[in-house]
Structure formats: C-alpha cells, structure tokens
PDB file of C-alpha atoms and ligand atoms in Angstrom:
ATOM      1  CA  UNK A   1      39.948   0.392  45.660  1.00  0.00           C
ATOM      2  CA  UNK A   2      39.501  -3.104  48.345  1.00  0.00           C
ATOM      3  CA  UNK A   3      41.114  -6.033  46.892  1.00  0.00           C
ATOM      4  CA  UNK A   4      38.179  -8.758  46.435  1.00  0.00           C
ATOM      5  CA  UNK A   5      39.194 -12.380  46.385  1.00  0.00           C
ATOM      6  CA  UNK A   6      37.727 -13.404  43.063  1.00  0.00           C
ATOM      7  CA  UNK A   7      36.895 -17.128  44.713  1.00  0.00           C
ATOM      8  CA  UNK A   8      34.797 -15.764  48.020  1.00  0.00           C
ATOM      9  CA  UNK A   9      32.546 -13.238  46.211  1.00  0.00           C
ATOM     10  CA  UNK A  10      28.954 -14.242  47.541  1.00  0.00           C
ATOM     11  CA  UNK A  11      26.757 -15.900  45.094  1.00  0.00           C
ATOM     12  CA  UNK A  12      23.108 -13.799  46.034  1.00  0.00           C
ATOM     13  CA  UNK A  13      23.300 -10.074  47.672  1.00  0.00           C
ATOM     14  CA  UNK A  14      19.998  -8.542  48.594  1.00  0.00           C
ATOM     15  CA  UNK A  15      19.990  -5.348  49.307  1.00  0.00           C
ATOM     16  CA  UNK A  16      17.109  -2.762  51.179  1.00  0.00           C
ATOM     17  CA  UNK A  17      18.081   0.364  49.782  1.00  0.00           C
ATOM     18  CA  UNK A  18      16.813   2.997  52.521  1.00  0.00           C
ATOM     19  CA  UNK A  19      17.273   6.487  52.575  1.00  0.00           C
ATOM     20  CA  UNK A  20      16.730   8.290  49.228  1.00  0.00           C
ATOM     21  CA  UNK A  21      13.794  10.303  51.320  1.00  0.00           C
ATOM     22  CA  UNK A  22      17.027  11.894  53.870  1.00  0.00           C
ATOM     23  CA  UNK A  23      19.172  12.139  51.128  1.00  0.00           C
ATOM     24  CA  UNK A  24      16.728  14.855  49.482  1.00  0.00           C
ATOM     25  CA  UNK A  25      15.370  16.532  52.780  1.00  0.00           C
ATOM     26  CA  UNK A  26      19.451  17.309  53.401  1.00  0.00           C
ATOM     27  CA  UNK A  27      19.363  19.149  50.168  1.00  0.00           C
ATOM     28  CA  UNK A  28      16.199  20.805  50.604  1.00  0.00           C
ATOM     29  CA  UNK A  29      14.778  18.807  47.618  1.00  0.00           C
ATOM     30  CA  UNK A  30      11.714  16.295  47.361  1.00  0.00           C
ATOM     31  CA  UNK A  31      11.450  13.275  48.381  1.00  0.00           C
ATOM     32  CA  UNK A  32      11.214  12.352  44.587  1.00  0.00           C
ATOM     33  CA  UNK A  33      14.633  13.539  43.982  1.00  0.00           C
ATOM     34  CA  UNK A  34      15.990  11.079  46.068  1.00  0.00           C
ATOM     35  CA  UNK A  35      14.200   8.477  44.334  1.00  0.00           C
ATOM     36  CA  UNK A  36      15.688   9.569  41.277  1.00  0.00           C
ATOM     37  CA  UNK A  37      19.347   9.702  42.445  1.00  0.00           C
ATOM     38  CA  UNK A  38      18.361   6.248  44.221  1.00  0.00           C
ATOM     39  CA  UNK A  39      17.653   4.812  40.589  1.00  0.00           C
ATOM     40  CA  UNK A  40      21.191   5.659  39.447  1.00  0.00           C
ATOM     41  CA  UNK A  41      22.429   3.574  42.435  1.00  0.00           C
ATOM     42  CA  UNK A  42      20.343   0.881  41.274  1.00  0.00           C
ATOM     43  CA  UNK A  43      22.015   1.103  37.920  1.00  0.00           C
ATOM     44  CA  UNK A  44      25.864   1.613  39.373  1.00  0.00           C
ATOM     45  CA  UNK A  45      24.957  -1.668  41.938  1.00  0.00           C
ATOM     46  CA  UNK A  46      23.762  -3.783  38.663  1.00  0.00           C
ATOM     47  CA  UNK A  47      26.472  -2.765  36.663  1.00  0.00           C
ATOM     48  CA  UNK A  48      28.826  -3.470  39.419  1.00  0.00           C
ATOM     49  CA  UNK A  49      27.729  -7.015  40.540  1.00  0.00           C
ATOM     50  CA  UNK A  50      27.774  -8.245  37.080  1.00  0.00           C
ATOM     51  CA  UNK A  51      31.459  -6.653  36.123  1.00  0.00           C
ATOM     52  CA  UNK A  52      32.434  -8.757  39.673  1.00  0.00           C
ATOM     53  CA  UNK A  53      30.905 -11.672  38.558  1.00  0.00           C
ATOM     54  CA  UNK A  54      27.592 -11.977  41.386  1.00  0.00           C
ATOM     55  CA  UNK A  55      24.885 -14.495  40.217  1.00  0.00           C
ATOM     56  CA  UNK A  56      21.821 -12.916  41.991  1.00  0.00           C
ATOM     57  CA  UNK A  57      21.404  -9.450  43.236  1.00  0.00           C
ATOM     58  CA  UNK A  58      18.090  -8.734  44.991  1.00  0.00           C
ATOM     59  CA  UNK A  59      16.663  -5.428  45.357  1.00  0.00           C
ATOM     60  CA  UNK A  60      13.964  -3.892  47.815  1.00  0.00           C
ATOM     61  CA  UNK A  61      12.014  -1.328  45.276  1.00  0.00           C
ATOM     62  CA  UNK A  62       8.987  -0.901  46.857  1.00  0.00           C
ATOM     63  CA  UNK A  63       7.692  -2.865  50.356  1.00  0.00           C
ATOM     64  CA  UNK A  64       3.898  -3.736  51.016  1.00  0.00           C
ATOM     65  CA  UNK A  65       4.060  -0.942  53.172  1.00  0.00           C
ATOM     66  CA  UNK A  66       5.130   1.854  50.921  1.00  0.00           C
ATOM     67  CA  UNK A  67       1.563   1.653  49.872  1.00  0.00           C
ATOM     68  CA  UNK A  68       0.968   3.710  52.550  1.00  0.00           C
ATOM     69  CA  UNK A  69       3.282   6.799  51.621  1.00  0.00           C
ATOM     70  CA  UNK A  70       1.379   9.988  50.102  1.00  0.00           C
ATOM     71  CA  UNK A  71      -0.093   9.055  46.510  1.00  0.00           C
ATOM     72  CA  UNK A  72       2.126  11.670  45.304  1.00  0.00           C
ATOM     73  CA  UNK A  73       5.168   9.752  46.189  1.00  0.00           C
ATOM     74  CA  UNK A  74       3.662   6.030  45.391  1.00  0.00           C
ATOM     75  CA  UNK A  75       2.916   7.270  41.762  1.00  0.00           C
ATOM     76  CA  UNK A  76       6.421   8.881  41.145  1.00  0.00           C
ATOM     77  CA  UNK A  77       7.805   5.462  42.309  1.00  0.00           C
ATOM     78  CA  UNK A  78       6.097   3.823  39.755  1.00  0.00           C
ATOM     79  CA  UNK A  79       6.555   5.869  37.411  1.00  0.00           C
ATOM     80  CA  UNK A  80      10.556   5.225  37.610  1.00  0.00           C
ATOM     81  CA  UNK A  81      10.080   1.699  38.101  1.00  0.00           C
ATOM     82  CA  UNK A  82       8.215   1.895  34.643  1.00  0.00           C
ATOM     83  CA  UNK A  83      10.730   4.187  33.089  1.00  0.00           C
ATOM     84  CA  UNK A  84      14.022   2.417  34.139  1.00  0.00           C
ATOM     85  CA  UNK A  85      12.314  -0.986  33.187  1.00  0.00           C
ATOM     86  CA  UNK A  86      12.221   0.200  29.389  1.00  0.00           C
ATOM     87  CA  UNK A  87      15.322   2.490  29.517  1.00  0.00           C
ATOM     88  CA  UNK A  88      17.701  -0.426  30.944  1.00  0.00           C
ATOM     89  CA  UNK A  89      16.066  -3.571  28.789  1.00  0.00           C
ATOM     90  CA  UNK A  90      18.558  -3.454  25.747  1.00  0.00           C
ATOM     91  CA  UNK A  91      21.319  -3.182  28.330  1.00  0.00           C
ATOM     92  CA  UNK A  92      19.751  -6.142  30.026  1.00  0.00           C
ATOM     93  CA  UNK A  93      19.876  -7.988  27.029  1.00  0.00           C
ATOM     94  CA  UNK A  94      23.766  -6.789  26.506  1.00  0.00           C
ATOM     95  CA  UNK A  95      24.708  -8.571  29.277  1.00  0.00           C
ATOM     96  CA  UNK A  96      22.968 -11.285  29.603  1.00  0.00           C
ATOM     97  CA  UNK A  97      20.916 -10.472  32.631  1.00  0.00           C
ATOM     98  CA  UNK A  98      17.643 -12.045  33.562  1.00  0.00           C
ATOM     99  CA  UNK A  99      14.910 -10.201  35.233  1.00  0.00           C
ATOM    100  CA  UNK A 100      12.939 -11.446  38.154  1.00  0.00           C
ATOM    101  CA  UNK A 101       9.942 -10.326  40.366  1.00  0.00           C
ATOM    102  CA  UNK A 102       8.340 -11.034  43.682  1.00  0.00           C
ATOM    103  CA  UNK A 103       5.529  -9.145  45.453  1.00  0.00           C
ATOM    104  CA  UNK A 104       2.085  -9.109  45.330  1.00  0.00           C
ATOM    105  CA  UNK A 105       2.224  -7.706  41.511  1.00  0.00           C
ATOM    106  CA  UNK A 106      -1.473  -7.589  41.364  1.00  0.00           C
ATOM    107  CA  UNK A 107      -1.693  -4.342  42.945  1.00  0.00           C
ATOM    108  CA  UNK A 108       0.764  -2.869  40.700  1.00  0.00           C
ATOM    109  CA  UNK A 109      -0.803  -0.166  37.826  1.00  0.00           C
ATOM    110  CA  UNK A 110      -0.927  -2.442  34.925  1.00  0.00           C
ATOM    111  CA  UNK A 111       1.167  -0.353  32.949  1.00  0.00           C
ATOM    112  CA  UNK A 112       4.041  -1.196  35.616  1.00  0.00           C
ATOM    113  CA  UNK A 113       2.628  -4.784  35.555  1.00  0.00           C
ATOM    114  CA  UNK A 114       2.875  -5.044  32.032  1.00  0.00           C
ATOM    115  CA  UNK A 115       6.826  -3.165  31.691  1.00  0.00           C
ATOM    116  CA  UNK A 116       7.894  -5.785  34.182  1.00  0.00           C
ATOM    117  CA  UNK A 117       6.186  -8.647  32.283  1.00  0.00           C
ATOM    118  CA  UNK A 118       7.690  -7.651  29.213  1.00  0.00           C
ATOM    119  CA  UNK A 119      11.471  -7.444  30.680  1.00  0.00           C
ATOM    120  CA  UNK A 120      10.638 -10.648  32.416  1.00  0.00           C
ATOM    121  CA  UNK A 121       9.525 -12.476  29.074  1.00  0.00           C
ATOM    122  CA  UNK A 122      12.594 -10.856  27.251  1.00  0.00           C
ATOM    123  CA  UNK A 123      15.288 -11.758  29.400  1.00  0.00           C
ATOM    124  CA  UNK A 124      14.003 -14.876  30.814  1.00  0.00           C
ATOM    125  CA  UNK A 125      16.766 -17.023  28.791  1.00  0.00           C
ATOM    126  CA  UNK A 126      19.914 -14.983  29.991  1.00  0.00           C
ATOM    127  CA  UNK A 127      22.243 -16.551  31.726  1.00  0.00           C
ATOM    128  CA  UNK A 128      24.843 -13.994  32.911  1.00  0.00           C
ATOM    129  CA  UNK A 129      23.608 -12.633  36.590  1.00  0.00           C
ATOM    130  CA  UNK A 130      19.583 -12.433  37.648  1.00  0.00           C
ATOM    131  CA  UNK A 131      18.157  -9.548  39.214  1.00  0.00           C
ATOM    132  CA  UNK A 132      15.218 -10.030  41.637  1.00  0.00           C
ATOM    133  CA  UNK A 133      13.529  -7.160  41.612  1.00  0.00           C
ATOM    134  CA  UNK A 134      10.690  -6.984  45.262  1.00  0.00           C
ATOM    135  CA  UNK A 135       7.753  -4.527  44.156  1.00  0.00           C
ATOM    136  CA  UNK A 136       4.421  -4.505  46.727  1.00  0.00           C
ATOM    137  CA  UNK A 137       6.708  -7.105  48.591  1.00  0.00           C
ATOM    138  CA  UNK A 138       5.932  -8.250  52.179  1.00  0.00           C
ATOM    139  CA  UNK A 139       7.969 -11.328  53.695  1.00  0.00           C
ATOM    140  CA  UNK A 140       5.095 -12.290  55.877  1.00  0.00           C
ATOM    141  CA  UNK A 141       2.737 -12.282  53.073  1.00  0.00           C
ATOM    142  CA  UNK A 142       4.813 -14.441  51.087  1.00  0.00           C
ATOM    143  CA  UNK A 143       4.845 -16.781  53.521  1.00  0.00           C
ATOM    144  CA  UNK A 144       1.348 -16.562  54.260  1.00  0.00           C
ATOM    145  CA  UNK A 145       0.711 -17.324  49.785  1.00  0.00           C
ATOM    146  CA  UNK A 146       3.416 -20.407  50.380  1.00  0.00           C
ATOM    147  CA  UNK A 147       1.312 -21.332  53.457  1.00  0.00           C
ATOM    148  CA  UNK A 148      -1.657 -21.191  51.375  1.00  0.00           C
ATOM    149  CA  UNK A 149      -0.101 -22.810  48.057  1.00  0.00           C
ATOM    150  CA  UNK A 150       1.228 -25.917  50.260  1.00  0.00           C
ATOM    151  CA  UNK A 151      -2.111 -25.969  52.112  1.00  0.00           C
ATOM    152  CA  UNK A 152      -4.177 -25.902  48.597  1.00  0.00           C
ATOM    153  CA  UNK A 153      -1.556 -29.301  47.815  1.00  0.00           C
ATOM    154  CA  UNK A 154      -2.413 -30.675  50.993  1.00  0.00           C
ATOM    155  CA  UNK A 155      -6.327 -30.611  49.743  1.00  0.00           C
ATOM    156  CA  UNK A 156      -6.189 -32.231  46.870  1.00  0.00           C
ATOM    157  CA  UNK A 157      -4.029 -35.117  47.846  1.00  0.00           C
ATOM    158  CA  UNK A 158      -0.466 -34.265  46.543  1.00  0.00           C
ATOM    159  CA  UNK A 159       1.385 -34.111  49.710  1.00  0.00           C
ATOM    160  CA  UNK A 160       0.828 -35.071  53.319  1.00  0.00           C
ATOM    161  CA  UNK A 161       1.537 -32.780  56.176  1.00  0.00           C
ATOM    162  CA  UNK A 162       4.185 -35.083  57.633  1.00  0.00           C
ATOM    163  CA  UNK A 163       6.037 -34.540  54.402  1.00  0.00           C
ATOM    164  CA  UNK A 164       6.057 -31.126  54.340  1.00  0.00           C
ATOM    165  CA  UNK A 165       9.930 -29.542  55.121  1.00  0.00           C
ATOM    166  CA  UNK A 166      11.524 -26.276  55.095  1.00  0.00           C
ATOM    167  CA  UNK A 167      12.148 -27.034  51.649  1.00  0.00           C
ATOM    168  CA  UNK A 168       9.160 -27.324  50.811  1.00  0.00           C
ATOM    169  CA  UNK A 169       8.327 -24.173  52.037  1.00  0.00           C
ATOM    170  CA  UNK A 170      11.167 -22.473  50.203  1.00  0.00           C
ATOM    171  CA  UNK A 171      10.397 -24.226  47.049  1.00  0.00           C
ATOM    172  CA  UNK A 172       6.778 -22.043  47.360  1.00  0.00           C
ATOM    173  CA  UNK A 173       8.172 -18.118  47.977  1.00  0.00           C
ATOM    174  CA  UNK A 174       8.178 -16.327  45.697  1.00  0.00           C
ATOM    175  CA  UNK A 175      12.240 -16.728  45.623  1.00  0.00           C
ATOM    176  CA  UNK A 176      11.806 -20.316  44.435  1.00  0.00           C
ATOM    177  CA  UNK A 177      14.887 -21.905  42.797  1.00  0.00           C
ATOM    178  CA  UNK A 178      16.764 -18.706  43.883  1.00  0.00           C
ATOM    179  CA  UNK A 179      19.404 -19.547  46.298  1.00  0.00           C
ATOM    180  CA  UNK A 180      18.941 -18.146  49.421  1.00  0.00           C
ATOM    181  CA  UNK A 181      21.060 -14.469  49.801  1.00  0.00           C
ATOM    182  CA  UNK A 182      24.563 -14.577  51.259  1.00  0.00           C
ATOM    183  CA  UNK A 183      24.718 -11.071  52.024  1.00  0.00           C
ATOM    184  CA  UNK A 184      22.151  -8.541  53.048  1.00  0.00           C
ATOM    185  CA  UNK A 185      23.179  -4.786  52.631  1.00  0.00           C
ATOM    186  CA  UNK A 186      21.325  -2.173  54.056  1.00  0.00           C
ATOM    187  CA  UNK A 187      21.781   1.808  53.897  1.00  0.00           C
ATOM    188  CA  UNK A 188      21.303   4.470  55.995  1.00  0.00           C
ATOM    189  CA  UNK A 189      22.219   2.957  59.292  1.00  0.00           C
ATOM    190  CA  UNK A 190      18.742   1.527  60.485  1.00  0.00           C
ATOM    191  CA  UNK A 191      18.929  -1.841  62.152  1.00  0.00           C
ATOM    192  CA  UNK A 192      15.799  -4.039  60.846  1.00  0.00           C
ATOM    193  CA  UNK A 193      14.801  -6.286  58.199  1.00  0.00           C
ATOM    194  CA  UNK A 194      11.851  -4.214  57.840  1.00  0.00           C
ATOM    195  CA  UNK A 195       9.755  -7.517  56.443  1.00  0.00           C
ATOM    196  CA  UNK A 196      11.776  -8.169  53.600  1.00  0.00           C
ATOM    197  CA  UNK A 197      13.149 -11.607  53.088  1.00  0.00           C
ATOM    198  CA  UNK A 198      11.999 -13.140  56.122  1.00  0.00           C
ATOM    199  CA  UNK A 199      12.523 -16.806  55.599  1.00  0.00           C
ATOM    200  CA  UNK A 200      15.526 -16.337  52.647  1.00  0.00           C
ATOM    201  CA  UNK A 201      17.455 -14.566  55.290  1.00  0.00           C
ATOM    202  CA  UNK A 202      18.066 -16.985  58.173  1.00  0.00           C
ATOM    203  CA  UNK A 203      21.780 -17.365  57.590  1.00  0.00           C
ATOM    204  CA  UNK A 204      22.537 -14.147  56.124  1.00  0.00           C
ATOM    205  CA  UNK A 205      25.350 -12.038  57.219  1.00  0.00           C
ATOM    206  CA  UNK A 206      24.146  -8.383  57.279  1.00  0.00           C
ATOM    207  CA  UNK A 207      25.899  -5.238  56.483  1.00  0.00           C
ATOM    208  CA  UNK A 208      24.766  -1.810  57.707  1.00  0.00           C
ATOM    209  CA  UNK A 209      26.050   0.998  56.483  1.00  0.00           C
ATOM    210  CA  UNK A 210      25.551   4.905  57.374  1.00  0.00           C
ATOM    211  CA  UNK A 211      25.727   5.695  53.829  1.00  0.00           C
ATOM    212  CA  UNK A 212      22.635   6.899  52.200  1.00  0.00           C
ATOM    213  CA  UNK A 213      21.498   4.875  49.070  1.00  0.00           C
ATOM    214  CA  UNK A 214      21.804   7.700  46.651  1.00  0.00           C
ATOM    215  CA  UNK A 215      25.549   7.792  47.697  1.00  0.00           C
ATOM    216  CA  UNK A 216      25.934   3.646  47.917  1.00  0.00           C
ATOM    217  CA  UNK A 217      27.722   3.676  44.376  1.00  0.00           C
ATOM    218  CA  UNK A 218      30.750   1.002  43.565  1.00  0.00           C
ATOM    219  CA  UNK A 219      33.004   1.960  46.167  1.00  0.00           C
ATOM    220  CA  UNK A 220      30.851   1.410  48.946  1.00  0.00           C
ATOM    221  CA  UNK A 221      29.612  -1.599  47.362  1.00  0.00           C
ATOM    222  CA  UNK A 222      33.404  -2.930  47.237  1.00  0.00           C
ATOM    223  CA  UNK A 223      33.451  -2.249  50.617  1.00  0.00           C
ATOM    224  CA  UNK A 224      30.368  -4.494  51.510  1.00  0.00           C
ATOM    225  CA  UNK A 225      32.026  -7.258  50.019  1.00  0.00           C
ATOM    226  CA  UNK A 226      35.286  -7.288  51.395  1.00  0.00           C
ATOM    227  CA  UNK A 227      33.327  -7.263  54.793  1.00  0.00           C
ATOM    228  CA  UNK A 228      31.496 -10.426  53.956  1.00  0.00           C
ATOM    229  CA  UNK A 229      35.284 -12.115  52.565  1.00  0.00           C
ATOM    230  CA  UNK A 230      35.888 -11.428  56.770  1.00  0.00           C
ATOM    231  CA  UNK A 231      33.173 -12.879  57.981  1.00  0.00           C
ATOM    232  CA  UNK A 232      33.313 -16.771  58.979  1.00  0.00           C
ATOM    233  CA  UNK A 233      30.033 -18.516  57.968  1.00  0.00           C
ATOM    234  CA  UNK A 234      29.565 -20.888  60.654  1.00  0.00           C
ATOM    235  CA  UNK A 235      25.785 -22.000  59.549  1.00  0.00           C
ATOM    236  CA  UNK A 236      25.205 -23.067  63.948  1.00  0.00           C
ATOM    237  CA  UNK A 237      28.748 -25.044  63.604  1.00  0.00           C
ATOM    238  CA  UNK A 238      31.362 -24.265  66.247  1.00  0.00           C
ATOM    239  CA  UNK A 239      34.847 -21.874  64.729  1.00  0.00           C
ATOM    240  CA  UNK A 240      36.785 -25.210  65.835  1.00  0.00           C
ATOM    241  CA  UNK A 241      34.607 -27.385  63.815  1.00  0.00           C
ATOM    242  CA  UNK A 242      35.154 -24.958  60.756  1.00  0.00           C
ATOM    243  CA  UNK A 243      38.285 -24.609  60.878  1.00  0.00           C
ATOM    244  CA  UNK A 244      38.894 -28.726  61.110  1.00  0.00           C
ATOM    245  CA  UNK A 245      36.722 -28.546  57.521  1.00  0.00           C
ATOM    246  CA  UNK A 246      39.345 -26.295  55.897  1.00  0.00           C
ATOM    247  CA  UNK A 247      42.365 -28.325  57.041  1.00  0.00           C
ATOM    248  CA  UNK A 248      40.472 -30.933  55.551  1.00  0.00           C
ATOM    249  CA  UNK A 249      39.780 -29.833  52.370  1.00  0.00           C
ATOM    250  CA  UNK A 250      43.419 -28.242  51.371  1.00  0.00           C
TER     251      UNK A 250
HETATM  252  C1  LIG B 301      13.727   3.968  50.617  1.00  0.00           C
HETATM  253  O1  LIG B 301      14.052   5.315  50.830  1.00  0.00           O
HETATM  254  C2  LIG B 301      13.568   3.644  49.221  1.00  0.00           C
HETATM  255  C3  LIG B 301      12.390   3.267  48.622  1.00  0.00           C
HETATM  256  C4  LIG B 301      11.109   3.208  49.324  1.00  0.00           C
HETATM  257  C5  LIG B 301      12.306   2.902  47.225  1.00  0.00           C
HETATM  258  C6  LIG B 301      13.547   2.465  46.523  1.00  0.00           C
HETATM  259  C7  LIG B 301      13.468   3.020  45.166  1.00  0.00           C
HETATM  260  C8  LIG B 301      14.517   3.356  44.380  1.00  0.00           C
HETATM  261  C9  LIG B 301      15.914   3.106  44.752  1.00  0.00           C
HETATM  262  C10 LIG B 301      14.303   4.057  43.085  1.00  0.00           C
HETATM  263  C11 LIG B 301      13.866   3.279  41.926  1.00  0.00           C
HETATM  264  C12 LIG B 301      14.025   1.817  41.969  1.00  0.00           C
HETATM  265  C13 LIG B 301      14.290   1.085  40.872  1.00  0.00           C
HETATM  266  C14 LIG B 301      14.396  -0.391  40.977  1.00  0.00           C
HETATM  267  C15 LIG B 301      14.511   1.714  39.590  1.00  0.00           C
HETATM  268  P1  LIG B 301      13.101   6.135  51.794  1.00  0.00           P
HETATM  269  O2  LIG B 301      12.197   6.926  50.926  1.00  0.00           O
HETATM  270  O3  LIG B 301      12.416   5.238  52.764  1.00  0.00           O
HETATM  271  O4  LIG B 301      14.136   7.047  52.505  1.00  0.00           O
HETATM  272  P2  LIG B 301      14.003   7.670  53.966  1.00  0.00           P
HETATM  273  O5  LIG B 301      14.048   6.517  54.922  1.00  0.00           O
HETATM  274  O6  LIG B 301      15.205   8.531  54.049  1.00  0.00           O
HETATM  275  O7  LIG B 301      12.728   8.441  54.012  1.00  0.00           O
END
C-alpha cells in the first residue's frame, strides 16, 4: 500500500461515484446489482476516510437528473439509500460521524425523507468526520435556491446588493459552513462535473480514474490521495510565488 503523509491528507473529498450501471452490464447482471456492489464502496470509502483521519467526505448518491432513469431503477435507489441509512446508523454513532444532506429533499419518498432525517437528528452532535450525503442534487439549482434565499434578504431589508460577496453566496448552498472540497474523485473515466458541486469546486484538484465504482475500494482510494499529496495548489498564484511561501514558513 502508497505511503500517505499524515500532515497533507485533504480536509473535504467529494466524490461522483459513476459507473455501477457498466459494472453490471459487464457481468450480464442489472443495473441494480451494480447499485448494490456500489453501496459496499460507499461503506469501504467511509470506513476508509475516517481510519485516515478526512474531516468531510461528500458523496454524489443520486443527481437531479437521475430522476429521469426508468422508475424501476429510481425506486431500487431509494430503496438502498433507505436501507443503508438504518443498517449503518449505530456504526455512525460508533465513530462519531455526522450525517449531512443537500438536494432538493422534497422530492424524496418520505420514507427516504424521514430515514435521512432521523440519521441527521441522531448524529448531528458527532464530531469525528461528516458525511455529506447529495440526494435529488443539482449544482445549478442550488445556486438558483441561494440566488433566491439572498434575493428574499435583499427584500426585506437585511442586506444590500453592494454587500453581497462570494461569501455570501457560499454561506447560502446547501454546503454552508462546509469547507469547500479539496479533492474531487470521479470513477469510470468520464471527464465532467456532471452538475455536481458547481460553485464548491472552483479550486478543486480532480482525479479521474478508469476504475469502476463498484471496484473503487481502499486501495484505489489510497491511490487518489497520494495523487493529490503531488499536486501543488497554486489557488491563481505563480509556482515561484509558492515556493517563496514555503521557504518562508520553515
Ligand atoms: C452512477 O452509476 C451511480 C449512481 C447514479 C448512484 C450512486 C449510488 C450508489 C453508489 C449506491 C447507493 C448509495 C448510497 C449512498 C448507499 P451509473 O448507474 O450512472 O453507472 P453507468 O454510468 O455505468 O450507467
């Protein structure tokens, strides 16, 4: 196994876990399958990021867009993102890991709706890692609700437009007071952000890999992060200017 420097580990991976659909249709299987081997990924990535010590691990379940898929499929979906809500809560608890959600969870069945607002109430005081789970998520529509939030301030008085920053837009997502992710992962080789974090991402570094997620288990994951301990973070700074900062600081 990669050698991880303890010190550089990045403090929020997200993570748009693509490809349990291929990894099915190779076996001959359906698509549900490979939802189902996706959902021990889900638990072998958890499990992983808190044993390494991550603080925020965010996970693409279920895009605006998957709405769209065959009802067939949309219900299965739910129907694991019910069942692993209630079969992973006491290990949750365990280890002191908080539960988070963003999307438009309106449109969710309320018996999904209600499993994540129970493991949200439950772990809402741990303090060991937080998972941000995106269900019915769409990056332009959260915009569009912070637009709308800000706007709705805007009306009655609390804040003039001059005054409004990017911060202020960040501290409306539905990500607010989560830091924004240091490292995007994505499987199964496709090159797109496929309107997940739109905004959260703008100085991301991304990681593609071929892998499909039902086979994106620790080792792969290990590999992820040693490629982000490479990778120079220059935030629109110059490598010189960087490097100046380091000299400086040792
Ligand atoms: C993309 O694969 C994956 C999804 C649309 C859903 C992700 C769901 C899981 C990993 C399972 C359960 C999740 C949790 C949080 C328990 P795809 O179907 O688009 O694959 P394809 O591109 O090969 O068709």
């Amino acid at each position: 196994m990669l050698e991880l420097d303890q010190r550089r580990l990045p403090h929020h991976v997200a993570v748009i876990m693509d490809g349990n659909g291929r990894w099915a249709e190779q076996r001959g299987l359906s698509r549900l399958y490979g939802h189902r081997a996706g959902k021990e990924s889900v638990r072998a990535i958890v499990e992983s990021s808190r044993k390494l010590g991550i603080k925020y691990l965010s996970l693409f379940a279920f895009s605006s867009e998957n709405w769209n898929r065959p009802p067939r499929e949309v219900d299965g979906l739910m129907t694991l993102l019910r069942k692993y809500l209630a079969s992973e809560l006491g290990k949750m608890m365990r280890h002191q890991i908080r539960l988070l959600a963003v999307g438009s969870l309106r449109r969710l069945p309320p018996a999904v709706r209600q499993a994540l607002r129970a493991s949200i109430a439950a772990t809402r005081n741990n303090k060991g890692m937080t998972v941000i789970l995106a269900v019915s998520y769409g990056g332009r529509e959260d915009i569009a609700q912070a637009t709308r939030a800000i706007a709705r301030r805007v009306e009655r008085g609390e804040l003039t437009s001059e005054r409004i920053t990017a911060g202020t837009v960040s501290e409306h997502l539905g990500t607010k007071g989560v830091p924004d992710p240091d490292l995007l992962i994505r499987t199964s080789g496709e090159m797109r952000i496929s309107n997940f974090f739109l905004w959260q991402l703008a100085y991301t570094e991304m990681y593609v890999t071929e892998t499909l997620w039902p086979d994106f288990r620790e080792r792969e994951y290990v590999q992820a992060l040693a490629f982000f301990q490479q990778r120079q973070r220059r935030f629109g700074r110059t490598s010189s200017q960087i490097d100046r900062e380091r000299l400086r600081a040792v």
